[in-house]
Amino acid sequence: MASLSLKNVNKIYDNNVQAVFDFNIDIKDGEFIVLVGPSGCGKSTTLRMIAGLEDISSGQLIIDGEDVTQKPPKDRDIAMVFQNYALYAHMTIYENMAFSLTLRHEDPNVIHEKVLAAAEILGLTDQLNKKPKQLSGGQRQRVAMGRAIVRTPKVFLFDEPLSNLDAKLRGATRREILLLHKRLGATMLYVTHDQTEALTLADRIVCMSMGYVQQIGSPLELYDTPANLFVASFIGLPPMNFFECKVEEGRLVGSGFTVTLKDSDKATLKNYVGKTITLGVRPENIVKGSDMTLTVTINENLGQTTLVHGSIGGHKATAKFREWSNYKPGDEVSVSFDRMHFFDKETTNAIR
C-alpha cells in the first residue's frame, strides 16, 4: 500500500470556475480518509484529481514519495469504485473481476487465484458464474470492490459507493467496507455526503464546503470540537442548535433565556464580554433542568431516545432525551444546557 500527499492542490475549470482551493493533506499508509460535504463542495473533484480523471490545475500529488501529478491514470496504481458499479452486463461476475488483469495479460492461473481470493473475502464465491443483472445492488457493489481488490493497487478510491442502495443495504455494505479495510490494511479515500458513513468509517474526516477544506481530524474531533459553524452544523444528526447570545459578566443572555457560565466558559469568553456570539448546543446536551423552557411542537419517539422539537426563547431547538417521552404540541419542558460551543459571530470560527 502507500502514503499519499496533496500539496496546495487547486482545480480551475476552463470557464475560470474554481472547484477546489489549496487542498493540503498528508495521508499515512493504510489510513482510511473520508471526504465529506454537501453536493458541489469539491470532494468528488478532489478524488477524480487523485485518480487522474481530472487534471490538477496547480499543486502536487505525491504517492509513496513520487510526484505523480502529471502521470496518466494507468500509471498511478490506483483503483476506483464508482457509485454506479460500472459493471459489464454481458460478462459474468468472474469475467468482470478479472477484466483489468486480463488487459494486463497476466498469467491466467494468477488471475484465477486473485479472483477466487477476492470473491472469498467479499462472499461472492457462489456468484461468479452469474451476470450482474442477476445480483442485488449490494452484491453488484461488492463485485465492483472485488474488481478493485484483484489489482492490489497502492490506493483505493470510493466515490459515493453506497448512494444507490437502500438504507438497509447501505448499512450492511458500509460494514463490509470497514471489514475490508481492516483485512487489507489498505490506504483508502472515500467520498460521501452522508455524515453517518463519514463518522463510522473514517480514521480521519476531511470536511469541505465551497471548494475549501473546513477541518481535518478524527470523527470525534469534528463532532466534539468543530472548527467553525459550518462543521458544527454539518456533522451531527440531528444537527447542532444555534442561538444568538450576548456575553455578559458570568452569563449569556439570549432571546427569552439566560445561561449562567461555568468558570471554564468564562475564561473562554473573557475577550467577548459585551459582544454577541453564536451559541451552539447539540440536541443531546439539552437536558432536563431549570434554566429555560422548551415549548414542544413535535415529539418523535425512537425507542430508547426521544427527539423533542420546539423552541427556546423564540429560537427553533431540538432536544434528544434518553428516555421514551410523550409530549404534546404546546407542552413546556424545563431544560438546561450541559455543554456549549461558542462561535465568533463575524468569522464563524470556534472560540477556544
mmCIF file of C-alpha atoms in Angstrom:
data_model
loop_
_atom_site.group_PDB
_atom_site.id
_atom_site.type_symbol
_atom_site.label_atom_id
_atom_site.label_comp_id
_atom_site.label_asym_id
_atom_site.label_seq_id
_atom_site.Cartn_x
_atom_site.Cartn_y
_atom_site.Cartn_z
ATOM 1 C CA MET A 1 0.000 0.000 0.000
ATOM 2 C CA ALA A 2 1.082 3.632 0.079
ATOM 3 C CA SER A 3 1.251 7.030 1.676
ATOM 4 C CA LEU A 4 -0.280 9.901 -0.250
ATOM 5 C CA SER A 5 0.062 13.695 -0.114
ATOM 6 C CA LEU A 6 -1.769 16.556 -1.766
ATOM 7 C CA LYS A 7 0.177 19.803 -1.622
ATOM 8 C CA ASN A 8 -1.515 23.126 -2.449
ATOM 9 C CA VAL A 9 -3.821 21.427 -4.958
ATOM 10 C CA ASN A 10 -6.213 23.651 -6.905
ATOM 11 C CA LYS A 11 -8.755 22.888 -9.608
ATOM 12 C CA ILE A 12 -9.816 25.640 -12.008
ATOM 13 C CA TYR A 13 -12.008 24.763 -14.980
ATOM 14 C CA ASP A 14 -11.721 26.346 -18.446
ATOM 15 C CA ASN A 15 -14.545 28.794 -17.637
ATOM 16 C CA ASN A 16 -12.448 30.088 -14.683
ATOM 17 C CA VAL A 17 -14.723 28.445 -12.127
ATOM 18 C CA GLN A 18 -12.574 27.177 -9.257
ATOM 19 C CA ALA A 19 -13.819 23.928 -7.694
ATOM 20 C CA VAL A 20 -11.024 23.199 -5.208
ATOM 21 C CA PHE A 21 -8.874 25.724 -3.334
ATOM 22 C CA ASP A 22 -5.436 24.995 -1.860
ATOM 23 C CA PHE A 23 -6.102 21.420 -0.712
ATOM 24 C CA ASN A 24 -3.397 20.047 1.609
ATOM 25 C CA ILE A 25 -3.237 16.696 3.372
ATOM 26 C CA ASP A 26 -0.692 14.002 4.237
ATOM 27 C CA ILE A 27 -2.238 10.516 4.344
ATOM 28 C CA LYS A 28 -0.411 7.695 6.075
ATOM 29 C CA ASP A 29 -0.002 4.198 4.684
ATOM 30 C CA GLY A 30 -3.147 2.207 5.486
ATOM 31 C CA GLU A 31 -5.199 5.201 6.610
ATOM 32 C CA PHE A 32 -8.933 5.481 5.839
ATOM 33 C CA ILE A 33 -9.771 9.075 4.866
ATOM 34 C CA VAL A 34 -13.345 10.219 4.228
ATOM 35 C CA LEU A 35 -14.082 13.421 2.293
ATOM 36 C CA VAL A 36 -17.478 14.718 3.336
ATOM 37 C CA GLY A 37 -19.574 17.747 2.498
ATOM 38 C CA PRO A 38 -22.672 18.881 0.610
ATOM 39 C CA SER A 39 -23.121 18.492 -3.137
ATOM 40 C CA GLY A 40 -20.817 20.778 -5.097
ATOM 41 C CA CYS A 41 -18.252 21.211 -2.321
ATOM 42 C CA GLY A 42 -15.358 19.776 -4.392
ATOM 43 C CA LYS A 43 -14.942 16.383 -2.737
ATOM 44 C CA SER A 44 -15.571 14.253 -5.851
ATOM 45 C CA THR A 45 -13.446 16.612 -7.946
ATOM 46 C CA THR A 46 -10.593 16.082 -5.471
ATOM 47 C CA LEU A 47 -10.991 12.310 -5.723
ATOM 48 C CA ARG A 48 -11.022 12.464 -9.518
ATOM 49 C CA MET A 49 -7.826 14.536 -9.491
ATOM 50 C CA ILE A 50 -6.164 11.849 -7.371
ATOM 51 C CA ALA A 51 -7.373 9.201 -9.823
ATOM 52 C CA GLY A 52 -6.103 11.204 -12.795
ATOM 53 C CA LEU A 53 -9.594 11.617 -14.263
ATOM 54 C CA GLU A 54 -9.322 15.395 -13.771
ATOM 55 C CA ASP A 55 -6.180 17.462 -14.355
ATOM 56 C CA ILE A 56 -4.655 19.245 -11.352
ATOM 57 C CA SER A 57 -4.546 22.970 -12.195
ATOM 58 C CA SER A 58 -1.737 23.631 -9.707
ATOM 59 C CA GLY A 59 -0.110 21.823 -6.816
ATOM 60 C CA GLN A 60 1.312 18.338 -6.393
ATOM 61 C CA LEU A 61 0.046 14.805 -5.886
ATOM 62 C CA ILE A 62 2.663 12.556 -4.300
ATOM 63 C CA ILE A 63 2.246 8.799 -3.830
ATOM 64 C CA ASP A 64 4.904 6.945 -1.870
ATOM 65 C CA GLY A 65 7.308 9.839 -2.261
ATOM 66 C CA GLU A 66 6.877 10.039 -6.053
ATOM 67 C CA ASP A 67 5.326 13.057 -7.764
ATOM 68 C CA VAL A 68 2.584 11.607 -9.988
ATOM 69 C CA THR A 69 0.823 14.904 -10.765
ATOM 70 C CA GLN A 70 1.421 14.567 -14.498
ATOM 71 C CA LYS A 71 1.151 10.782 -14.744
ATOM 72 C CA PRO A 72 -1.829 9.224 -16.576
ATOM 73 C CA PRO A 73 -4.348 7.222 -14.510
ATOM 74 C CA LYS A 74 -2.961 3.848 -15.603
ATOM 75 C CA ASP A 75 0.464 4.682 -14.160
ATOM 76 C CA ARG A 76 -0.751 5.782 -10.707
ATOM 77 C CA ASP A 77 -1.575 2.281 -9.411
ATOM 78 C CA ILE A 78 -4.960 3.408 -8.083
ATOM 79 C CA ALA A 79 -8.280 1.551 -8.180
ATOM 80 C CA MET A 80 -11.603 3.407 -8.081
ATOM 81 C CA VAL A 81 -15.050 2.172 -7.075
ATOM 82 C CA PHE A 82 -17.900 4.250 -8.520
ATOM 83 C CA GLN A 83 -21.442 4.774 -7.255
ATOM 84 C CA ASN A 84 -22.999 3.217 -10.380
ATOM 85 C CA TYR A 85 -20.949 -0.053 -10.191
ATOM 86 C CA ALA A 86 -19.767 0.294 -13.855
ATOM 87 C CA LEU A 87 -20.003 -3.472 -14.490
ATOM 88 C CA TYR A 88 -20.094 -5.057 -17.944
ATOM 89 C CA ALA A 89 -23.593 -6.524 -18.312
ATOM 90 C CA HIS A 90 -22.564 -9.170 -20.892
ATOM 91 C CA MET A 91 -19.767 -10.571 -18.711
ATOM 92 C CA THR A 92 -20.037 -12.959 -15.770
ATOM 93 C CA ILE A 93 -19.033 -11.794 -12.309
ATOM 94 C CA TYR A 94 -15.779 -13.738 -12.681
ATOM 95 C CA GLU A 95 -15.051 -12.020 -16.014
ATOM 96 C CA ASN A 96 -15.867 -8.590 -14.592
ATOM 97 C CA MET A 97 -13.493 -9.099 -11.686
ATOM 98 C CA ALA A 98 -10.755 -10.496 -13.906
ATOM 99 C CA PHE A 99 -11.108 -7.929 -16.697
ATOM 100 C CA SER A 100 -8.374 -5.467 -15.682
ATOM 101 C CA LEU A 101 -5.898 -8.288 -15.098
ATOM 102 C CA THR A 102 -6.755 -9.822 -18.467
ATOM 103 C CA LEU A 103 -5.988 -6.488 -20.131
ATOM 104 C CA ARG A 104 -2.586 -6.600 -18.469
ATOM 105 C CA HIS A 105 -2.021 -10.070 -19.934
ATOM 106 C CA GLU A 106 -1.336 -11.555 -16.511
ATOM 107 C CA ASP A 107 -0.918 -15.311 -16.180
ATOM 108 C CA PRO A 108 -4.392 -16.973 -16.233
ATOM 109 C CA ASN A 109 -3.515 -19.039 -13.171
ATOM 110 C CA VAL A 110 -2.550 -15.900 -11.231
ATOM 111 C CA ILE A 111 -5.767 -14.198 -12.365
ATOM 112 C CA HIS A 112 -7.788 -17.199 -11.212
ATOM 113 C CA GLU A 113 -6.156 -17.171 -7.783
ATOM 114 C CA LYS A 114 -6.689 -13.423 -7.320
ATOM 115 C CA VAL A 115 -10.346 -13.558 -8.373
ATOM 116 C CA LEU A 116 -11.114 -16.501 -6.085
ATOM 117 C CA ALA A 117 -9.330 -14.818 -3.176
ATOM 118 C CA ALA A 118 -11.266 -11.567 -3.661
ATOM 119 C CA ALA A 119 -14.545 -13.459 -4.092
ATOM 120 C CA GLU A 120 -13.964 -15.262 -0.805
ATOM 121 C CA ILE A 121 -13.249 -12.012 1.035
ATOM 122 C CA LEU A 122 -16.477 -10.481 -0.310
ATOM 123 C CA GLY A 123 -18.723 -13.535 -0.073
ATOM 124 C CA LEU A 124 -19.121 -13.810 -3.848
ATOM 125 C CA THR A 125 -17.751 -17.297 -4.427
ATOM 126 C CA ASP A 126 -21.199 -18.703 -5.308
ATOM 127 C CA GLN A 127 -21.992 -15.821 -7.658
ATOM 128 C CA LEU A 128 -19.025 -15.949 -10.043
ATOM 129 C CA ASN A 129 -20.910 -17.571 -12.942
ATOM 130 C CA LYS A 130 -23.842 -15.165 -12.804
ATOM 131 C CA LYS A 131 -24.374 -11.952 -14.772
ATOM 132 C CA PRO A 132 -24.669 -8.572 -12.973
ATOM 133 C CA LYS A 133 -28.418 -8.338 -13.639
ATOM 134 C CA GLN A 134 -28.922 -11.463 -11.512
ATOM 135 C CA LEU A 135 -27.416 -9.809 -8.422
ATOM 136 C CA SER A 136 -28.790 -7.323 -5.912
ATOM 137 C CA GLY A 137 -27.444 -3.772 -5.719
ATOM 138 C CA GLY A 138 -25.342 -4.647 -2.692
ATOM 139 C CA GLN A 139 -23.834 -7.663 -4.447
ATOM 140 C CA ARG A 140 -23.036 -5.593 -7.541
ATOM 141 C CA GLN A 141 -21.217 -3.075 -5.382
ATOM 142 C CA ARG A 142 -19.208 -5.913 -3.851
ATOM 143 C CA VAL A 143 -18.282 -7.047 -7.376
ATOM 144 C CA ALA A 144 -17.051 -3.513 -8.093
ATOM 145 C CA MET A 145 -14.955 -3.678 -4.917
ATOM 146 C CA GLY A 146 -13.671 -7.130 -5.919
ATOM 147 C CA ARG A 147 -12.585 -5.768 -9.283
ATOM 148 C CA ALA A 148 -10.525 -3.189 -7.390
ATOM 149 C CA ILE A 149 -9.089 -5.701 -4.906
ATOM 150 C CA VAL A 150 -7.699 -8.078 -7.546
ATOM 151 C CA ARG A 151 -5.497 -5.296 -8.871
ATOM 152 C CA THR A 152 -3.794 -4.928 -5.449
ATOM 153 C CA PRO A 153 -3.436 -1.172 -6.016
ATOM 154 C CA LYS A 154 -1.493 1.231 -3.837
ATOM 155 C CA VAL A 155 -4.628 3.290 -3.104
ATOM 156 C CA PHE A 156 -8.375 2.554 -3.190
ATOM 157 C CA LEU A 157 -10.772 5.378 -4.083
ATOM 158 C CA PHE A 158 -14.515 5.182 -3.378
ATOM 159 C CA ASP A 159 -16.854 7.757 -4.951
ATOM 160 C CA GLU A 160 -20.172 7.639 -3.048
ATOM 161 C CA PRO A 161 -20.365 3.842 -3.481
ATOM 162 C CA LEU A 162 -23.481 3.395 -1.330
ATOM 163 C CA SER A 163 -25.688 6.173 -2.691
ATOM 164 C CA ASN A 164 -27.679 3.825 -4.971
ATOM 165 C CA LEU A 165 -28.502 1.351 -2.190
ATOM 166 C CA ASP A 166 -31.483 1.346 0.143
ATOM 167 C CA ALA A 167 -30.973 2.130 3.832
ATOM 168 C CA LYS A 168 -30.625 -1.493 4.977
ATOM 169 C CA LEU A 169 -28.140 -2.392 2.234
ATOM 170 C CA ARG A 170 -26.183 0.817 2.880
ATOM 171 C CA GLY A 171 -25.646 -0.200 6.481
ATOM 172 C CA ALA A 172 -24.605 -3.751 5.584
ATOM 173 C CA THR A 173 -22.275 -2.676 2.764
ATOM 174 C CA ARG A 174 -20.756 0.056 4.934
ATOM 175 C CA ARG A 175 -19.794 -2.588 7.481
ATOM 176 C CA GLU A 176 -18.330 -4.753 4.698
ATOM 177 C CA ILE A 177 -16.137 -1.854 3.534
ATOM 178 C CA LEU A 178 -14.925 -1.311 7.099
ATOM 179 C CA LEU A 179 -14.084 -5.006 7.464
ATOM 180 C CA LEU A 180 -12.394 -4.945 4.062
ATOM 181 C CA HIS A 181 -10.168 -2.072 5.168
ATOM 182 C CA LYS A 182 -9.190 -3.877 8.349
ATOM 183 C CA ARG A 183 -8.471 -7.079 6.445
ATOM 184 C CA LEU A 184 -6.434 -5.491 3.652
ATOM 185 C CA GLY A 185 -4.796 -2.718 5.683
ATOM 186 C CA ALA A 186 -5.178 -0.626 2.538
ATOM 187 C CA THR A 187 -4.921 3.116 2.025
ATOM 188 C CA MET A 188 -8.456 4.261 1.211
ATOM 189 C CA LEU A 189 -10.074 7.571 0.284
ATOM 190 C CA TYR A 190 -13.837 7.657 0.379
ATOM 191 C CA VAL A 191 -16.201 10.410 -0.765
ATOM 192 C CA THR A 192 -19.692 10.803 0.670
ATOM 193 C CA HIS A 193 -22.273 13.432 1.590
ATOM 194 C CA ASP A 194 -23.574 11.081 4.310
ATOM 195 C CA GLN A 195 -22.115 12.010 7.680
ATOM 196 C CA THR A 196 -23.051 8.614 9.151
ATOM 197 C CA GLU A 197 -20.696 6.964 6.663
ATOM 198 C CA ALA A 198 -18.011 9.519 7.492
ATOM 199 C CA LEU A 199 -18.290 9.084 11.259
ATOM 200 C CA THR A 200 -18.369 5.277 11.180
ATOM 201 C CA LEU A 201 -15.710 4.600 8.528
ATOM 202 C CA ALA A 202 -13.025 7.240 8.835
ATOM 203 C CA ASP A 203 -9.720 7.323 10.647
ATOM 204 C CA ARG A 204 -9.820 10.998 9.712
ATOM 205 C CA ILE A 205 -12.505 13.122 8.090
ATOM 206 C CA VAL A 206 -11.924 15.961 5.629
ATOM 207 C CA CYS A 207 -14.942 18.265 5.837
ATOM 208 C CA MET A 208 -15.331 20.505 2.767
ATOM 209 C CA SER A 209 -17.531 23.424 1.757
ATOM 210 C CA MET A 210 -17.471 25.562 -1.401
ATOM 211 C CA GLY A 211 -14.175 24.022 -2.508
ATOM 212 C CA TYR A 212 -12.351 24.745 0.754
ATOM 213 C CA VAL A 213 -11.244 22.321 3.452
ATOM 214 C CA GLN A 214 -13.020 23.383 6.636
ATOM 215 C CA GLN A 215 -11.457 20.896 9.056
ATOM 216 C CA ILE A 216 -9.408 17.699 9.065
ATOM 217 C CA GLY A 217 -9.497 15.434 12.087
ATOM 218 C CA SER A 218 -10.799 12.271 13.687
ATOM 219 C CA PRO A 219 -14.574 11.746 13.735
ATOM 220 C CA LEU A 220 -14.608 12.604 17.454
ATOM 221 C CA GLU A 221 -12.620 15.808 16.886
ATOM 222 C CA LEU A 222 -15.047 17.059 14.261
ATOM 223 C CA TYR A 223 -18.053 16.130 16.386
ATOM 224 C CA ASP A 224 -16.701 17.317 19.725
ATOM 225 C CA THR A 225 -14.585 20.320 18.712
ATOM 226 C CA PRO A 226 -15.848 21.638 15.350
ATOM 227 C CA ALA A 227 -13.589 24.315 13.890
ATOM 228 C CA ASN A 228 -16.396 26.584 12.732
ATOM 229 C CA LEU A 229 -20.151 26.967 12.314
ATOM 230 C CA PHE A 230 -20.218 25.013 9.062
ATOM 231 C CA VAL A 231 -18.597 21.902 10.536
ATOM 232 C CA ALA A 232 -20.757 22.196 13.653
ATOM 233 C CA SER A 233 -23.930 22.351 11.575
ATOM 234 C CA PHE A 234 -22.943 19.663 9.074
ATOM 235 C CA ILE A 235 -21.568 16.997 11.426
ATOM 236 C CA GLY A 236 -24.142 15.538 13.794
ATOM 237 C CA LEU A 237 -27.685 14.251 13.365
ATOM 238 C CA PRO A 238 -29.930 15.915 14.379
ATOM 239 C CA PRO A 239 -27.794 18.984 13.741
ATOM 240 C CA MET A 240 -26.499 21.319 16.415
ATOM 241 C CA ASN A 241 -28.854 24.027 17.711
ATOM 242 C CA PHE A 242 -27.720 27.647 17.353
ATOM 243 C CA PHE A 243 -28.690 30.736 19.360
ATOM 244 C CA GLU A 244 -27.508 34.332 19.209
ATOM 245 C CA CYS A 245 -26.445 35.460 22.680
ATOM 246 C CA LYS A 246 -24.829 38.497 24.285
ATOM 247 C CA VAL A 247 -21.913 37.776 26.590
ATOM 248 C CA GLU A 248 -22.246 39.481 29.967
ATOM 249 C CA GLU A 249 -20.224 39.052 33.143
ATOM 250 C CA GLY A 250 -20.689 35.407 34.108
ATOM 251 C CA ARG A 251 -23.636 34.741 31.813
ATOM 252 C CA LEU A 252 -25.064 34.543 28.301
ATOM 253 C CA VAL A 253 -28.264 36.385 27.522
ATOM 254 C CA GLY A 254 -30.332 35.101 24.633
ATOM 255 C CA SER A 255 -33.804 35.924 23.385
ATOM 256 C CA GLY A 256 -36.024 34.764 26.228
ATOM 257 C CA PHE A 257 -33.375 32.892 28.225
ATOM 258 C CA THR A 258 -30.245 33.364 30.309
ATOM 259 C CA VAL A 259 -27.424 30.869 30.855
ATOM 260 C CA THR A 260 -25.011 31.018 33.792
ATOM 261 C CA LEU A 261 -21.458 30.316 32.642
ATOM 262 C CA LYS A 262 -19.110 27.799 34.228
ATOM 263 C CA ASP A 263 -15.659 29.059 35.191
ATOM 264 C CA SER A 264 -14.071 27.362 32.192
ATOM 265 C CA ASP A 265 -16.594 29.020 29.857
ATOM 266 C CA LYS A 266 -15.977 32.402 31.482
ATOM 267 C CA ALA A 267 -12.283 32.037 30.700
ATOM 268 C CA THR A 268 -13.038 31.071 27.085
ATOM 269 C CA LEU A 269 -15.273 34.118 26.574
ATOM 270 C CA LYS A 270 -13.278 36.685 28.588
ATOM 271 C CA ASN A 271 -12.495 38.719 25.433
ATOM 272 C CA TYR A 272 -16.110 38.678 24.264
ATOM 273 C CA VAL A 273 -17.833 40.389 27.203
ATOM 274 C CA GLY A 274 -20.293 42.897 25.769
ATOM 275 C CA LYS A 275 -20.287 41.221 22.353
ATOM 276 C CA THR A 276 -22.798 38.998 20.584
ATOM 277 C CA ILE A 277 -21.709 35.447 19.764
ATOM 278 C CA THR A 278 -23.324 32.329 18.317
ATOM 279 C CA LEU A 279 -24.009 29.658 20.913
ATOM 280 C CA GLY A 280 -24.132 26.038 19.724
ATOM 281 C CA VAL A 281 -25.728 23.200 21.684
ATOM 282 C CA ARG A 282 -26.055 19.629 20.447
ATOM 283 C CA PRO A 283 -29.515 18.047 20.941
ATOM 284 C CA GLU A 284 -28.159 15.534 23.485
ATOM 285 C CA ASN A 285 -26.743 18.453 25.504
ATOM 286 C CA ILE A 286 -30.194 19.900 26.102
ATOM 287 C CA VAL A 287 -31.166 18.136 29.314
ATOM 288 C CA LYS A 288 -33.952 18.318 31.883
ATOM 289 C CA GLY A 289 -33.186 21.277 34.138
ATOM 290 C CA SER A 290 -34.435 24.652 35.319
ATOM 291 C CA ASP A 291 -32.697 27.337 33.245
ATOM 292 C CA MET A 292 -35.169 27.801 30.389
ATOM 293 C CA THR A 293 -38.307 26.433 28.742
ATOM 294 C CA LEU A 294 -38.556 24.279 25.635
ATOM 295 C CA THR A 295 -42.017 24.675 24.066
ATOM 296 C CA VAL A 296 -42.864 21.471 22.194
ATOM 297 C CA THR A 297 -44.094 21.324 18.595
ATOM 298 C CA ILE A 298 -43.276 17.699 17.640
ATOM 299 C CA ASN A 299 -42.374 14.608 19.684
ATOM 300 C CA GLU A 300 -40.524 11.758 17.923
ATOM 301 C CA ASN A 301 -40.051 8.524 19.858
ATOM 302 C CA LEU A 302 -37.103 6.469 18.620
ATOM 303 C CA GLY A 303 -37.160 3.639 21.150
ATOM 304 C CA GLN A 304 -34.583 4.371 23.832
ATOM 305 C CA THR A 305 -34.454 8.059 22.908
ATOM 306 C CA THR A 306 -36.911 10.804 22.017
ATOM 307 C CA LEU A 307 -36.377 13.786 19.755
ATOM 308 C CA VAL A 308 -38.354 16.750 21.024
ATOM 309 C CA HIS A 309 -38.627 19.593 18.504
ATOM 310 C CA GLY A 310 -39.788 23.000 19.579
ATOM 311 C CA SER A 311 -38.494 26.423 20.509
ATOM 312 C CA ILE A 312 -36.461 28.059 23.240
ATOM 313 C CA GLY A 313 -36.971 31.809 23.567
ATOM 314 C CA GLY A 314 -38.284 32.028 20.010
ATOM 315 C CA HIS A 315 -35.362 30.024 18.549
ATOM 316 C CA LYS A 316 -36.059 26.654 16.941
ATOM 317 C CA ALA A 317 -34.483 23.885 19.002
ATOM 318 C CA THR A 318 -34.292 20.087 19.099
ATOM 319 C CA ALA A 319 -33.550 18.111 22.260
ATOM 320 C CA LYS A 320 -32.592 14.440 22.380
ATOM 321 C CA PHE A 321 -33.760 12.871 25.647
ATOM 322 C CA ARG A 322 -32.558 9.437 26.726
ATOM 323 C CA GLU A 323 -35.996 8.095 27.503
ATOM 324 C CA TRP A 324 -39.384 7.486 25.920
ATOM 325 C CA SER A 325 -41.475 10.663 26.119
ATOM 326 C CA ASN A 326 -44.984 11.528 25.036
ATOM 327 C CA TYR A 327 -45.036 15.307 24.871
ATOM 328 C CA LYS A 328 -47.875 17.038 23.057
ATOM 329 C CA PRO A 329 -47.667 20.234 20.979
ATOM 330 C CA GLY A 330 -47.697 23.195 23.338
ATOM 331 C CA ASP A 331 -46.219 21.297 26.302
ATOM 332 C CA GLU A 332 -43.460 23.132 28.152
ATOM 333 C CA VAL A 333 -40.351 21.324 29.345
ATOM 334 C CA SER A 334 -37.845 22.881 31.744
ATOM 335 C CA VAL A 335 -34.342 22.342 30.356
ATOM 336 C CA SER A 336 -30.688 23.344 30.760
ATOM 337 C CA PHE A 337 -27.581 23.224 28.564
ATOM 338 C CA ASP A 338 -24.978 20.819 29.972
ATOM 339 C CA ARG A 339 -22.363 21.544 27.264
ATOM 340 C CA MET A 340 -21.965 24.520 24.968
ATOM 341 C CA HIS A 341 -19.932 25.518 21.903
ATOM 342 C CA PHE A 342 -19.103 29.149 21.142
ATOM 343 C CA PHE A 343 -18.572 30.737 17.721
ATOM 344 C CA ASP A 344 -17.411 34.187 16.692
ATOM 345 C CA LYS A 345 -20.341 35.916 15.011
ATOM 346 C CA GLU A 346 -18.168 37.633 12.390
ATOM 347 C CA THR A 347 -15.650 34.935 11.428
ATOM 348 C CA THR A 348 -17.912 31.928 12.308
ATOM 349 C CA ASN A 349 -14.785 30.246 13.782
ATOM 350 C CA ALA A 350 -14.975 28.405 17.073
ATOM 351 C CA ILE A 351 -13.961 30.361 20.152
ATOM 352 C CA ARG A 352 -11.464 28.306 22.126
#
